[in-house]
Amino acid sequence: MDAFVLSSLKAYHLGWIEWRGILLVSMVIYACQPLLFLQSLGNSSLTIMNLLWDVMSDVIVTSIGLYYFSEKIGPMKKMGVVLSIVSIFLLTWKED
């Protein structure tokens, strides 16, 4: 969800997309987000579900920024991305 919306808005900002309707589409997509959260609560606690949603979204959007939009980040920020990926594994780890 964030990956599509943020990438589309970045492309619009850069002039790659000229259709102003992308703003309305982005708002409609974000309006549907609570429905996905509600569905997700059946599988996980609010705390873990929210953390996973945020971190996974951050990693995906960062990857799109780096590879699709050719954005650059320094070594410390790269380490932050790596630690975010590690946190995804830790948050999904099944405890006994």
mmCIF file of N, CA and C in Angstrom, residues 40 51 59 76-77 79 81:
data_model
loop_
_atom_site.group_PDB
_atom_site.id
_atom_site.type_symbol
_atom_site.label_atom_id
_atom_site.label_comp_id
_atom_site.label_asym_id
_atom_site.label_seq_id
_atom_site.Cartn_x
_atom_site.Cartn_y
_atom_site.Cartn_z
ATOM 1 N N SER A 40 -6.016 -7.855 9.925
ATOM 2 C CA SER A 40 -4.748 -8.326 10.475
ATOM 3 C C SER A 40 -4.821 -8.602 11.967
ATOM 4 N N LEU A 51 3.953 -2.801 14.411
ATOM 5 C CA LEU A 51 5.402 -2.734 14.203
ATOM 6 C C LEU A 51 5.801 -3.375 12.879
ATOM 7 N N VAL A 59 11.024 -0.674 4.822
ATOM 8 C CA VAL A 59 12.038 -1.405 4.054
ATOM 9 C C VAL A 59 11.662 -1.456 2.573
ATOM 10 N N MET A 76 25.670 4.732 7.507
ATOM 11 C CA MET A 76 24.921 4.613 8.759
ATOM 12 C C MET A 76 23.446 4.326 8.476
ATOM 13 N N LYS A 77 22.891 4.961 7.467
ATOM 14 C CA LYS A 77 21.492 4.711 7.102
ATOM 15 C C LYS A 77 21.335 3.306 6.512
ATOM 16 N N MET A 79 23.051 0.756 7.473
ATOM 17 C CA MET A 79 23.039 -0.094 8.664
ATOM 18 C C MET A 79 21.657 -0.062 9.306
ATOM 19 N N VAL A 81 18.825 0.278 7.734
ATOM 20 C CA VAL A 81 17.963 -0.573 6.904
ATOM 21 C C VAL A 81 18.216 -2.043 7.228
#
